[in-house]
């Protein structure tokens, strides 16, 4: 290592960037961790995950094989970024920032060590820190006890603030626009990727128009046809849409790290009688599920009740996954508030401020009548006395058989 090259530095280029969240909102989030520190006897926390750092600072890092972090102690909050990111982490973050350089492989650990002087008990995200990283932290911070902050911070994120709900509502609105663009692009002979591109571009343009400043990253569309509909997360391909194909529309605007979604079953031109029968059943489950989401309802009870509708139609074995999940700082490669999923093994009671989806799906295997994946998806905000459905795009055969 050249002797005149620093191990850590600061790059405060420009001014702090505009954020949809107020200083009071970001302080609330950081102070919630400080209250937990007091209860758990921790001196500081080291966040390392995309969702943990984004939620507490507003900055979403791009790992590309490097380590990132955020140290919050009783007095300050500081993000740790790599030199390759320049001053963007400082501009985006509601926090101080230090930059570690590439000149030595342990410079990240050197930065952590500098921010945790005197710390005896440190909260880390057990579900994100790898065995390798933990062993490195143990070597760099001898005598420090590590405790888990991942689960308590997940519960902090589960209840959304008014500012978060306002942003999520914007995301749902923009997802609906992506859905409209997707339907407008559907036709027999169109490749899946062209339909998906039309939807994604419409959402990105609307995000750019709707916010004073936004980093336009990670918005995407999964548009699937025919056999490709059998998995909810199947990637877009260059398969050609054919008349009579079952289709899955999946629009995902990403705004400041917050994910929203619109998912609908469609058909190109026409649907067979068996496809229509199965589609109507899935819509029946969807409507029933929308009514079950309310404050005080248990996630597992919702799942068990909806199972009975499928069971009565001899379709339960074709159910693909749980009936819904929480929204917030989330993407297809980070985040998950696992304590708020509509699954049989989750006993969480829904509470005001939670935001959850209703998204029943069944998959009929290829070769059987009505083959394909059927899925509808709405987003609901749990309120003091009920719910608010913030998805406006219609569902069902009367709306979503698209002319070929």
mmCIF file of C-alpha atoms in Angstrom:
data_model
loop_
_atom_site.group_PDB
_atom_site.id
_atom_site.type_symbol
_atom_site.label_atom_id
_atom_site.label_comp_id
_atom_site.label_asym_id
_atom_site.label_seq_id
_atom_site.Cartn_x
_atom_site.Cartn_y
_atom_site.Cartn_z
ATOM 1 C CA UNK A 1 0.000 0.000 0.000
ATOM 2 C CA UNK A 2 1.403 3.452 -0.854
ATOM 3 C CA UNK A 3 2.201 5.230 2.404
ATOM 4 C CA UNK A 4 0.559 8.473 1.294
ATOM 5 C CA UNK A 5 -2.841 6.880 0.492
ATOM 6 C CA UNK A 6 -5.532 7.267 3.196
ATOM 7 C CA UNK A 7 -7.435 4.259 4.524
ATOM 8 C CA UNK A 8 -10.597 6.271 5.189
ATOM 9 C CA UNK A 9 -11.662 9.713 4.059
ATOM 10 C CA UNK A 10 -14.704 11.947 3.543
ATOM 11 C CA UNK A 11 -16.167 13.073 0.222
ATOM 12 C CA UNK A 12 -18.891 15.630 0.803
ATOM 13 C CA UNK A 13 -19.445 16.642 -2.801
ATOM 14 C CA UNK A 14 -22.316 19.039 -3.486
ATOM 15 C CA UNK A 15 -25.315 19.459 -1.217
ATOM 16 C CA UNK A 16 -27.599 16.982 0.545
ATOM 17 C CA UNK A 17 -30.132 15.667 -1.985
ATOM 18 C CA UNK A 18 -33.906 16.103 -1.799
ATOM 19 C CA UNK A 19 -35.747 13.283 -0.058
ATOM 20 C CA UNK A 20 -39.448 12.429 0.165
ATOM 21 C CA UNK A 21 -38.899 11.965 3.895
ATOM 22 C CA UNK A 22 -38.538 14.816 6.373
ATOM 23 C CA UNK A 23 -35.704 15.182 8.833
ATOM 24 C CA UNK A 24 -38.180 14.451 11.616
ATOM 25 C CA UNK A 25 -39.145 11.160 9.937
ATOM 26 C CA UNK A 26 -35.537 10.024 9.545
ATOM 27 C CA UNK A 27 -34.717 11.046 13.117
ATOM 28 C CA UNK A 28 -37.716 8.996 14.291
ATOM 29 C CA UNK A 29 -36.300 5.906 12.599
ATOM 30 C CA UNK A 30 -32.823 6.339 14.055
ATOM 31 C CA UNK A 31 -34.201 7.116 17.509
ATOM 32 C CA UNK A 32 -36.256 3.910 17.419
ATOM 33 C CA UNK A 33 -32.984 1.995 17.134
ATOM 34 C CA UNK A 34 -31.520 4.040 19.969
ATOM 35 C CA UNK A 35 -34.462 3.135 22.202
ATOM 36 C CA UNK A 36 -33.887 -0.524 21.386
ATOM 37 C CA UNK A 37 -30.196 -0.085 22.222
ATOM 38 C CA UNK A 38 -31.163 1.193 25.638
ATOM 39 C CA UNK A 39 -33.506 -1.739 26.228
ATOM 40 C CA UNK A 40 -31.004 -4.325 24.939
ATOM 41 C CA UNK A 41 -27.951 -2.815 26.615
ATOM 42 C CA UNK A 42 -26.212 -2.194 23.287
ATOM 43 C CA UNK A 43 -23.753 0.653 22.783
ATOM 44 C CA UNK A 44 -24.266 0.879 19.015
ATOM 45 C CA UNK A 45 -25.628 -0.953 15.983
ATOM 46 C CA UNK A 46 -23.908 -1.826 12.730
ATOM 47 C CA UNK A 47 -26.426 -2.160 9.898
ATOM 48 C CA UNK A 48 -25.165 -3.936 6.786
ATOM 49 C CA UNK A 49 -28.231 -4.855 4.707
ATOM 50 C CA UNK A 50 -29.729 -2.859 1.859
ATOM 51 C CA UNK A 51 -33.013 -2.507 3.715
ATOM 52 C CA UNK A 52 -31.472 -1.682 7.085
ATOM 53 C CA UNK A 53 -29.238 1.074 5.732
ATOM 54 C CA UNK A 54 -31.842 2.461 3.344
ATOM 55 C CA UNK A 55 -34.536 2.618 6.014
ATOM 56 C CA UNK A 56 -32.285 4.365 8.529
ATOM 57 C CA UNK A 57 -30.422 6.714 6.183
ATOM 58 C CA UNK A 58 -32.350 7.037 2.919
ATOM 59 C CA UNK A 59 -29.320 5.846 0.926
ATOM 60 C CA UNK A 60 -29.472 2.608 -1.086
ATOM 61 C CA UNK A 61 -26.041 1.179 -1.800
ATOM 62 C CA UNK A 62 -24.842 -0.833 -4.808
ATOM 63 C CA UNK A 63 -22.697 -3.645 -3.399
ATOM 64 C CA UNK A 64 -20.858 -4.989 -6.458
ATOM 65 C CA UNK A 65 -18.795 -7.234 -4.185
ATOM 66 C CA UNK A 66 -17.957 -4.582 -1.588
ATOM 67 C CA UNK A 67 -19.114 -4.231 2.015
ATOM 68 C CA UNK A 68 -21.239 -1.355 3.261
ATOM 69 C CA UNK A 69 -22.475 -0.308 6.659
ATOM 70 C CA UNK A 70 -24.134 2.202 8.924
ATOM 71 C CA UNK A 71 -23.162 2.721 12.542
ATOM 72 C CA UNK A 72 -25.703 4.316 14.853
ATOM 73 C CA UNK A 73 -24.706 5.052 18.412
ATOM 74 C CA UNK A 74 -26.350 7.173 21.079
ATOM 75 C CA UNK A 75 -25.101 10.435 19.560
ATOM 76 C CA UNK A 76 -24.658 10.098 15.808
ATOM 77 C CA UNK A 77 -25.337 8.078 12.671
ATOM 78 C CA UNK A 78 -22.698 7.418 10.012
ATOM 79 C CA UNK A 79 -22.806 5.449 6.785
ATOM 80 C CA UNK A 80 -19.748 3.581 5.509
ATOM 81 C CA UNK A 81 -19.250 3.543 1.746
ATOM 82 C CA UNK A 82 -16.575 2.541 -0.740
ATOM 83 C CA UNK A 83 -14.467 5.020 -2.668
ATOM 84 C CA UNK A 84 -16.004 3.930 -5.943
ATOM 85 C CA UNK A 85 -19.305 5.587 -4.911
ATOM 86 C CA UNK A 86 -17.859 9.080 -4.632
ATOM 87 C CA UNK A 87 -19.986 11.575 -2.729
ATOM 88 C CA UNK A 88 -23.371 10.054 -3.593
ATOM 89 C CA UNK A 89 -23.749 8.155 -0.275
ATOM 90 C CA UNK A 90 -23.204 11.407 1.655
ATOM 91 C CA UNK A 91 -25.620 13.358 -0.550
ATOM 92 C CA UNK A 92 -28.353 10.722 -0.251
ATOM 93 C CA UNK A 93 -27.951 9.865 3.415
ATOM 94 C CA UNK A 94 -29.547 11.452 6.459
ATOM 95 C CA UNK A 95 -26.285 10.777 8.281
ATOM 96 C CA UNK A 96 -22.605 11.500 8.304
ATOM 97 C CA UNK A 97 -20.508 9.415 5.935
ATOM 98 C CA UNK A 98 -17.010 8.020 5.817
ATOM 99 C CA UNK A 99 -15.405 6.486 2.752
ATOM 100 C CA UNK A 100 -12.993 3.559 2.818
ATOM 101 C CA UNK A 101 -10.473 3.152 0.033
ATOM 102 C CA UNK A 102 -9.367 0.088 -1.917
ATOM 103 C CA UNK A 103 -5.697 0.324 -0.996
ATOM 104 C CA UNK A 104 -5.981 -2.368 1.676
ATOM 105 C CA UNK A 105 -8.526 -5.182 1.860
ATOM 106 C CA UNK A 106 -9.333 -4.551 5.515
ATOM 107 C CA UNK A 107 -10.121 -0.853 5.139
ATOM 108 C CA UNK A 108 -13.849 -1.503 5.624
ATOM 109 C CA UNK A 109 -13.110 -3.109 8.978
ATOM 110 C CA UNK A 110 -10.811 -0.210 9.800
ATOM 111 C CA UNK A 111 -13.746 2.146 9.209
ATOM 112 C CA UNK A 112 -16.041 0.057 11.442
ATOM 113 C CA UNK A 113 -13.393 0.002 14.150
ATOM 114 C CA UNK A 114 -13.029 3.787 14.030
ATOM 115 C CA UNK A 115 -16.780 4.236 14.501
ATOM 116 C CA UNK A 116 -17.141 1.774 17.374
ATOM 117 C CA UNK A 117 -14.388 2.858 19.758
ATOM 118 C CA UNK A 118 -15.397 1.916 23.291
ATOM 119 C CA UNK A 119 -18.326 -0.238 22.183
ATOM 120 C CA UNK A 120 -18.746 -3.379 24.273
ATOM 121 C CA UNK A 121 -22.086 -4.640 22.926
ATOM 122 C CA UNK A 122 -22.892 -4.205 19.239
ATOM 123 C CA UNK A 123 -26.115 -4.970 17.395
ATOM 124 C CA UNK A 124 -25.592 -6.584 13.986
ATOM 125 C CA UNK A 125 -28.017 -8.106 11.491
ATOM 126 C CA UNK A 126 -27.683 -11.835 12.097
ATOM 127 C CA UNK A 127 -29.730 -12.674 9.008
ATOM 128 C CA UNK A 128 -27.452 -10.655 6.732
ATOM 129 C CA UNK A 129 -23.926 -10.951 8.132
ATOM 130 C CA UNK A 130 -22.174 -13.963 6.600
ATOM 131 C CA UNK A 131 -20.005 -16.338 8.616
ATOM 132 C CA UNK A 132 -16.980 -14.851 6.879
ATOM 133 C CA UNK A 133 -17.947 -11.272 7.750
ATOM 134 C CA UNK A 134 -18.737 -12.200 11.327
ATOM 135 C CA UNK A 135 -15.339 -13.808 11.793
ATOM 136 C CA UNK A 136 -13.727 -10.659 10.372
ATOM 137 C CA UNK A 137 -15.736 -8.470 12.755
ATOM 138 C CA UNK A 138 -14.723 -10.662 15.703
ATOM 139 C CA UNK A 139 -11.069 -10.318 14.759
ATOM 140 C CA UNK A 140 -11.334 -6.545 14.240
ATOM 141 C CA UNK A 141 -13.378 -5.920 17.414
ATOM 142 C CA UNK A 142 -11.931 -8.247 20.068
ATOM 143 C CA UNK A 143 -13.995 -8.475 23.246
ATOM 144 C CA UNK A 144 -17.121 -6.990 21.638
ATOM 145 C CA UNK A 145 -20.343 -8.966 22.140
ATOM 146 C CA UNK A 146 -22.646 -9.200 19.129
ATOM 147 C CA UNK A 147 -26.413 -9.275 19.505
ATOM 148 C CA UNK A 148 -29.104 -9.457 16.827
ATOM 149 C CA UNK A 149 -30.732 -6.256 15.600
ATOM 150 C CA UNK A 150 -32.292 -7.758 12.459
ATOM 151 C CA UNK A 151 -35.501 -9.004 14.066
ATOM 152 C CA UNK A 152 -36.218 -5.940 16.241
ATOM 153 C CA UNK A 153 -35.510 -3.595 13.317
ATOM 154 C CA UNK A 154 -37.855 -5.645 11.125
ATOM 155 C CA UNK A 155 -40.694 -4.959 13.564
ATOM 156 C CA UNK A 156 -39.796 -1.247 13.536
ATOM 157 C CA UNK A 157 -40.192 -1.217 9.748
ATOM 158 C CA UNK A 158 -43.469 -3.162 9.849
ATOM 159 C CA UNK A 159 -45.510 -0.159 11.037
ATOM 160 C CA UNK A 160 -45.381 2.541 8.385
ATOM 161 C CA UNK A 161 -45.412 6.253 9.108
ATOM 162 C CA UNK A 162 -47.734 8.686 7.353
ATOM 163 C CA UNK A 163 -44.847 9.756 5.118
ATOM 164 C CA UNK A 164 -44.101 6.171 4.155
ATOM 165 C CA UNK A 165 -47.748 5.458 3.366
ATOM 166 C CA UNK A 166 -47.887 8.562 1.156
ATOM 167 C CA UNK A 167 -44.899 7.273 -0.836
ATOM 168 C CA UNK A 168 -46.354 3.760 -1.073
ATOM 169 C CA UNK A 169 -49.606 5.208 -2.413
ATOM 170 C CA UNK A 170 -47.641 7.000 -5.123
ATOM 171 C CA UNK A 171 -45.991 3.707 -5.977
ATOM 172 C CA UNK A 172 -49.365 1.962 -6.272
ATOM 173 C CA UNK A 173 -50.632 4.733 -8.543
ATOM 174 C CA UNK A 174 -47.590 4.406 -10.778
ATOM 175 C CA UNK A 175 -47.911 0.602 -10.850
ATOM 176 C CA UNK A 176 -51.450 1.046 -12.192
ATOM 177 C CA UNK A 177 -50.043 3.214 -15.002
ATOM 178 C CA UNK A 178 -47.505 0.501 -15.770
ATOM 179 C CA UNK A 179 -50.337 -2.002 -15.965
ATOM 180 C CA UNK A 180 -52.209 0.156 -18.458
ATOM 181 C CA UNK A 181 -49.075 0.472 -20.610
ATOM 182 C CA UNK A 182 -48.582 -3.279 -20.442
ATOM 183 C CA UNK A 183 -52.131 -3.995 -21.617
ATOM 184 C CA UNK A 184 -51.773 -1.465 -24.431
ATOM 185 C CA UNK A 185 -48.669 -3.298 -25.684
ATOM 186 C CA UNK A 186 -50.141 -6.820 -25.526
ATOM 187 C CA UNK A 187 -51.002 -8.446 -28.854
ATOM 188 C CA UNK A 188 -50.539 -11.789 -30.527
ATOM 189 C CA UNK A 189 -47.074 -11.791 -32.085
ATOM 190 C CA UNK A 190 -45.497 -9.435 -29.537
ATOM 191 C CA UNK A 191 -42.441 -10.725 -27.651
ATOM 192 C CA UNK A 192 -42.695 -10.731 -23.852
ATOM 193 C CA UNK A 193 -39.720 -8.407 -23.506
ATOM 194 C CA UNK A 194 -41.262 -5.708 -25.713
ATOM 195 C CA UNK A 195 -44.432 -5.699 -23.613
ATOM 196 C CA UNK A 196 -42.373 -5.541 -20.414
ATOM 197 C CA UNK A 197 -40.249 -2.671 -21.750
ATOM 198 C CA UNK A 198 -43.348 -0.606 -22.543
ATOM 199 C CA UNK A 199 -44.580 -1.025 -18.975
ATOM 200 C CA UNK A 200 -41.226 -0.336 -17.325
ATOM 201 C CA UNK A 201 -40.559 2.763 -19.410
ATOM 202 C CA UNK A 202 -43.999 4.182 -18.584
ATOM 203 C CA UNK A 203 -43.349 3.754 -14.844
ATOM 204 C CA UNK A 204 -39.843 5.244 -14.966
ATOM 205 C CA UNK A 205 -41.103 8.288 -16.843
ATOM 206 C CA UNK A 206 -43.882 8.799 -14.302
ATOM 207 C CA UNK A 207 -41.491 8.492 -11.361
ATOM 208 C CA UNK A 208 -39.199 11.070 -12.978
ATOM 209 C CA UNK A 209 -42.152 13.435 -13.502
ATOM 210 C CA UNK A 210 -43.637 12.983 -10.035
ATOM 211 C CA UNK A 211 -40.698 13.721 -7.745
ATOM 212 C CA UNK A 212 -38.470 16.740 -7.299
ATOM 213 C CA UNK A 213 -35.468 14.422 -7.385
ATOM 214 C CA UNK A 214 -35.317 10.662 -7.759
ATOM 215 C CA UNK A 215 -32.635 8.099 -8.455
ATOM 216 C CA UNK A 216 -34.200 6.058 -11.257
ATOM 217 C CA UNK A 217 -33.096 2.554 -10.408
ATOM 218 C CA UNK A 218 -34.523 -0.948 -10.140
ATOM 219 C CA UNK A 219 -38.058 -0.382 -11.502
ATOM 220 C CA UNK A 220 -38.991 -3.464 -13.496
ATOM 221 C CA UNK A 221 -41.763 -5.522 -15.079
ATOM 222 C CA UNK A 222 -42.199 -9.280 -15.229
ATOM 223 C CA UNK A 223 -44.529 -10.068 -18.112
ATOM 224 C CA UNK A 224 -45.070 -13.778 -18.644
ATOM 225 C CA UNK A 225 -47.086 -15.755 -21.184
ATOM 226 C CA UNK A 226 -48.206 -19.361 -21.527
ATOM 227 C CA UNK A 227 -45.995 -21.819 -19.665
ATOM 228 C CA UNK A 228 -43.882 -18.949 -18.311
ATOM 229 C CA UNK A 229 -46.777 -17.968 -16.018
ATOM 230 C CA UNK A 230 -46.214 -21.044 -13.832
ATOM 231 C CA UNK A 231 -43.866 -19.145 -11.491
ATOM 232 C CA UNK A 232 -44.646 -15.762 -9.976
ATOM 233 C CA UNK A 233 -41.002 -14.665 -10.245
ATOM 234 C CA UNK A 234 -40.171 -16.135 -13.641
ATOM 235 C CA UNK A 235 -38.020 -13.765 -15.732
ATOM 236 C CA UNK A 236 -39.057 -12.020 -18.901
ATOM 237 C CA UNK A 237 -38.098 -13.898 -22.083
ATOM 238 C CA UNK A 238 -38.302 -13.291 -25.813
ATOM 239 C CA UNK A 239 -41.180 -15.786 -26.130
ATOM 240 C CA UNK A 240 -43.852 -14.631 -28.579
ATOM 241 C CA UNK A 241 -47.359 -14.072 -27.208
ATOM 242 C CA UNK A 242 -49.979 -16.209 -28.953
ATOM 243 C CA UNK A 243 -53.743 -15.808 -29.185
ATOM 244 C CA UNK A 244 -55.365 -17.706 -26.307
ATOM 245 C CA UNK A 245 -52.291 -17.430 -24.072
ATOM 246 C CA UNK A 246 -52.715 -16.955 -20.350
ATOM 247 C CA UNK A 247 -50.642 -13.918 -19.319
ATOM 248 C CA UNK A 248 -49.247 -12.550 -16.062
ATOM 249 C CA UNK A 249 -48.799 -8.804 -15.667
ATOM 250 C CA UNK A 250 -46.370 -7.821 -12.875
ATOM 251 C CA UNK A 251 -45.425 -4.134 -12.533
ATOM 252 C CA UNK A 252 -42.914 -3.054 -9.877
ATOM 253 C CA UNK A 253 -42.046 0.626 -9.516
ATOM 254 C CA UNK A 254 -39.115 1.242 -7.161
ATOM 255 C CA UNK A 255 -39.063 4.663 -5.506
ATOM 256 C CA UNK A 256 -36.375 5.587 -2.950
ATOM 257 C CA UNK A 257 -35.945 1.905 -2.108
ATOM 258 C CA UNK A 258 -39.693 1.308 -1.679
ATOM 259 C CA UNK A 259 -41.331 -1.424 -3.729
ATOM 260 C CA UNK A 260 -44.937 -1.548 -4.819
ATOM 261 C CA UNK A 261 -46.615 -4.033 -7.118
ATOM 262 C CA UNK A 262 -49.514 -4.615 -9.455
ATOM 263 C CA UNK A 263 -50.118 -8.204 -10.550
ATOM 264 C CA UNK A 264 -52.946 -9.395 -12.760
ATOM 265 C CA UNK A 265 -53.999 -12.416 -14.801
ATOM 266 C CA UNK A 266 -54.735 -11.562 -18.435
ATOM 267 C CA UNK A 267 -55.568 -13.474 -21.589
ATOM 268 C CA UNK A 268 -54.665 -12.644 -25.163
ATOM 269 C CA UNK A 269 -57.780 -12.625 -27.327
ATOM 270 C CA UNK A 270 -59.796 -15.354 -25.640
ATOM 271 C CA UNK A 271 -59.769 -17.901 -22.802
ATOM 272 C CA UNK A 272 -60.963 -21.503 -22.803
ATOM 273 C CA UNK A 273 -63.901 -22.503 -20.623
ATOM 274 C CA UNK A 274 -61.595 -24.234 -18.115
ATOM 275 C CA UNK A 275 -59.259 -21.254 -17.976
ATOM 276 C CA UNK A 276 -62.266 -19.033 -17.256
ATOM 277 C CA UNK A 277 -63.521 -21.367 -14.523
ATOM 278 C CA UNK A 278 -60.176 -21.447 -12.749
ATOM 279 C CA UNK A 279 -59.681 -17.710 -13.153
ATOM 280 C CA UNK A 280 -63.070 -16.991 -11.601
ATOM 281 C CA UNK A 281 -62.249 -19.209 -8.617
ATOM 282 C CA UNK A 282 -58.982 -17.387 -8.035
ATOM 283 C CA UNK A 283 -60.811 -14.068 -8.253
ATOM 284 C CA UNK A 284 -63.307 -15.390 -5.688
ATOM 285 C CA UNK A 285 -60.421 -16.138 -3.317
ATOM 286 C CA UNK A 286 -58.982 -12.701 -3.988
ATOM 287 C CA UNK A 287 -62.250 -10.938 -3.166
ATOM 288 C CA UNK A 288 -62.640 -12.970 0.016
ATOM 289 C CA UNK A 289 -59.080 -12.176 1.044
ATOM 290 C CA UNK A 290 -59.571 -8.435 0.562
ATOM 291 C CA UNK A 291 -62.442 -8.590 3.056
ATOM 292 C CA UNK A 292 -60.412 -10.554 5.619
ATOM 293 C CA UNK A 293 -57.591 -8.014 5.899
ATOM 294 C CA UNK A 294 -58.413 -5.699 8.804
ATOM 295 C CA UNK A 295 -56.900 -4.614 12.122
ATOM 296 C CA UNK A 296 -56.759 -7.463 14.617
ATOM 297 C CA UNK A 297 -56.900 -10.221 12.003
ATOM 298 C CA UNK A 298 -54.180 -12.848 12.375
ATOM 299 C CA UNK A 299 -52.039 -13.563 9.328
ATOM 300 C CA UNK A 300 -52.326 -17.321 9.790
ATOM 301 C CA UNK A 301 -56.100 -17.225 10.217
ATOM 302 C CA UNK A 302 -56.481 -15.363 6.913
ATOM 303 C CA UNK A 303 -54.439 -18.036 5.145
ATOM 304 C CA UNK A 304 -56.398 -20.890 6.726
ATOM 305 C CA UNK A 305 -59.748 -19.343 5.813
ATOM 306 C CA UNK A 306 -58.756 -18.868 2.177
ATOM 307 C CA UNK A 307 -57.404 -22.411 2.055
ATOM 308 C CA UNK A 308 -60.948 -23.647 2.598
ATOM 309 C CA UNK A 309 -62.180 -22.011 -0.609
ATOM 310 C CA UNK A 310 -59.457 -23.726 -2.618
ATOM 311 C CA UNK A 311 -60.016 -26.991 -0.752
ATOM 312 C CA UNK A 312 -63.718 -26.892 -1.566
ATOM 313 C CA UNK A 313 -62.862 -26.623 -5.265
ATOM 314 C CA UNK A 314 -60.139 -29.319 -5.076
ATOM 315 C CA UNK A 315 -57.475 -26.725 -5.918
ATOM 316 C CA UNK A 316 -55.546 -26.324 -2.661
ATOM 317 C CA UNK A 317 -52.696 -28.523 -3.889
ATOM 318 C CA UNK A 318 -52.118 -26.037 -6.722
ATOM 319 C CA UNK A 319 -51.571 -23.052 -4.411
ATOM 320 C CA UNK A 320 -48.078 -21.674 -5.008
ATOM 321 C CA UNK A 321 -47.170 -19.559 -1.944
ATOM 322 C CA UNK A 322 -48.572 -17.446 0.876
ATOM 323 C CA UNK A 323 -51.456 -15.042 0.368
ATOM 324 C CA UNK A 324 -49.595 -11.768 0.821
ATOM 325 C CA UNK A 325 -46.792 -9.870 2.509
ATOM 326 C CA UNK A 326 -45.760 -6.536 3.953
ATOM 327 C CA UNK A 327 -44.594 -3.590 1.859
ATOM 328 C CA UNK A 328 -41.908 -1.000 2.476
ATOM 329 C CA UNK A 329 -38.151 -1.057 1.918
ATOM 330 C CA UNK A 330 -38.142 -4.120 -0.276
ATOM 331 C CA UNK A 331 -37.054 -5.389 -3.669
ATOM 332 C CA UNK A 332 -36.517 -8.723 -5.401
ATOM 333 C CA UNK A 333 -33.000 -8.831 -3.975
ATOM 334 C CA UNK A 334 -33.340 -7.247 -0.546
ATOM 335 C CA UNK A 335 -35.677 -6.815 2.370
ATOM 336 C CA UNK A 336 -38.588 -8.830 3.721
ATOM 337 C CA UNK A 337 -40.673 -8.211 6.804
ATOM 338 C CA UNK A 338 -41.096 -11.909 7.414
ATOM 339 C CA UNK A 339 -43.229 -11.399 10.505
ATOM 340 C CA UNK A 340 -46.034 -9.912 8.399
ATOM 341 C CA UNK A 341 -46.741 -12.565 5.783
ATOM 342 C CA UNK A 342 -50.150 -14.118 5.211
ATOM 343 C CA UNK A 343 -49.070 -17.699 5.862
ATOM 344 C CA UNK A 344 -50.408 -20.435 8.088
ATOM 345 C CA UNK A 345 -47.351 -20.334 10.355
ATOM 346 C CA UNK A 346 -47.478 -16.583 11.107
ATOM 347 C CA UNK A 347 -49.516 -15.505 14.150
ATOM 348 C CA UNK A 348 -48.972 -11.747 13.797
ATOM 349 C CA UNK A 349 -52.053 -9.576 14.275
ATOM 350 C CA UNK A 350 -52.483 -6.925 11.616
ATOM 351 C CA UNK A 351 -52.275 -3.429 13.075
ATOM 352 C CA UNK A 352 -52.918 0.121 11.862
ATOM 353 C CA UNK A 353 -49.958 1.350 9.831
ATOM 354 C CA UNK A 354 -49.161 -2.011 8.309
ATOM 355 C CA UNK A 355 -49.301 -2.258 4.519
ATOM 356 C CA UNK A 356 -49.941 -5.714 3.079
ATOM 357 C CA UNK A 357 -50.883 -7.380 -0.177
ATOM 358 C CA UNK A 358 -53.592 -9.858 -1.009
ATOM 359 C CA UNK A 359 -52.221 -12.066 -3.791
ATOM 360 C CA UNK A 360 -53.644 -15.568 -4.137
ATOM 361 C CA UNK A 361 -52.049 -17.751 -6.827
ATOM 362 C CA UNK A 362 -52.708 -21.205 -8.166
ATOM 363 C CA UNK A 363 -50.635 -22.986 -10.809
ATOM 364 C CA UNK A 364 -52.166 -25.691 -12.972
ATOM 365 C CA UNK A 365 -49.393 -27.869 -14.433
ATOM 366 C CA UNK A 366 -48.703 -27.978 -18.154
ATOM 367 C CA UNK A 367 -50.683 -30.644 -19.946
ATOM 368 C CA UNK A 368 -53.793 -30.246 -17.810
ATOM 369 C CA UNK A 369 -56.888 -28.302 -18.926
ATOM 370 C CA UNK A 370 -56.570 -24.659 -17.895
ATOM 371 C CA UNK A 371 -52.775 -24.905 -17.484
ATOM 372 C CA UNK A 372 -50.915 -21.831 -16.266
ATOM 373 C CA UNK A 373 -50.509 -19.520 -13.300
ATOM 374 C CA UNK A 374 -53.374 -17.367 -12.009
ATOM 375 C CA UNK A 375 -52.606 -14.462 -9.696
ATOM 376 C CA UNK A 376 -54.274 -11.214 -8.618
ATOM 377 C CA UNK A 377 -52.599 -8.672 -6.338
ATOM 378 C CA UNK A 378 -53.839 -5.598 -4.474
ATOM 379 C CA UNK A 379 -52.119 -3.480 -1.814
ATOM 380 C CA UNK A 380 -54.035 -2.532 1.334
ATOM 381 C CA UNK A 381 -53.197 -0.034 4.064
ATOM 382 C CA UNK A 382 -54.462 -1.189 7.461
ATOM 383 C CA UNK A 383 -56.226 1.693 9.232
ATOM 384 C CA UNK A 384 -57.727 2.134 12.692
ATOM 385 C CA UNK A 385 -61.138 0.889 11.583
ATOM 386 C CA UNK A 386 -60.503 -1.148 8.434
ATOM 387 C CA UNK A 387 -58.377 -0.997 5.325
ATOM 388 C CA UNK A 388 -57.777 1.222 2.321
ATOM 389 C CA UNK A 389 -57.197 -0.569 -0.968
ATOM 390 C CA UNK A 390 -54.711 1.601 -2.880
ATOM 391 C CA UNK A 391 -54.683 -0.523 -6.052
ATOM 392 C CA UNK A 392 -57.049 0.771 -8.715
ATOM 393 C CA UNK A 393 -56.439 -1.556 -11.645
ATOM 394 C CA UNK A 394 -59.434 -3.871 -12.302
ATOM 395 C CA UNK A 395 -59.185 -7.657 -12.227
ATOM 396 C CA UNK A 396 -61.123 -10.589 -13.649
ATOM 397 C CA UNK A 397 -62.393 -11.849 -17.019
ATOM 398 C CA UNK A 398 -64.731 -8.916 -17.616
ATOM 399 C CA UNK A 399 -61.742 -6.546 -17.698
ATOM 400 C CA UNK A 400 -58.593 -8.382 -18.662
ATOM 401 C CA UNK A 401 -59.150 -10.393 -21.818
ATOM 402 C CA UNK A 402 -57.023 -8.244 -24.130
ATOM 403 C CA UNK A 403 -57.915 -8.113 -27.844
ATOM 404 C CA UNK A 404 -55.409 -10.123 -29.876
#
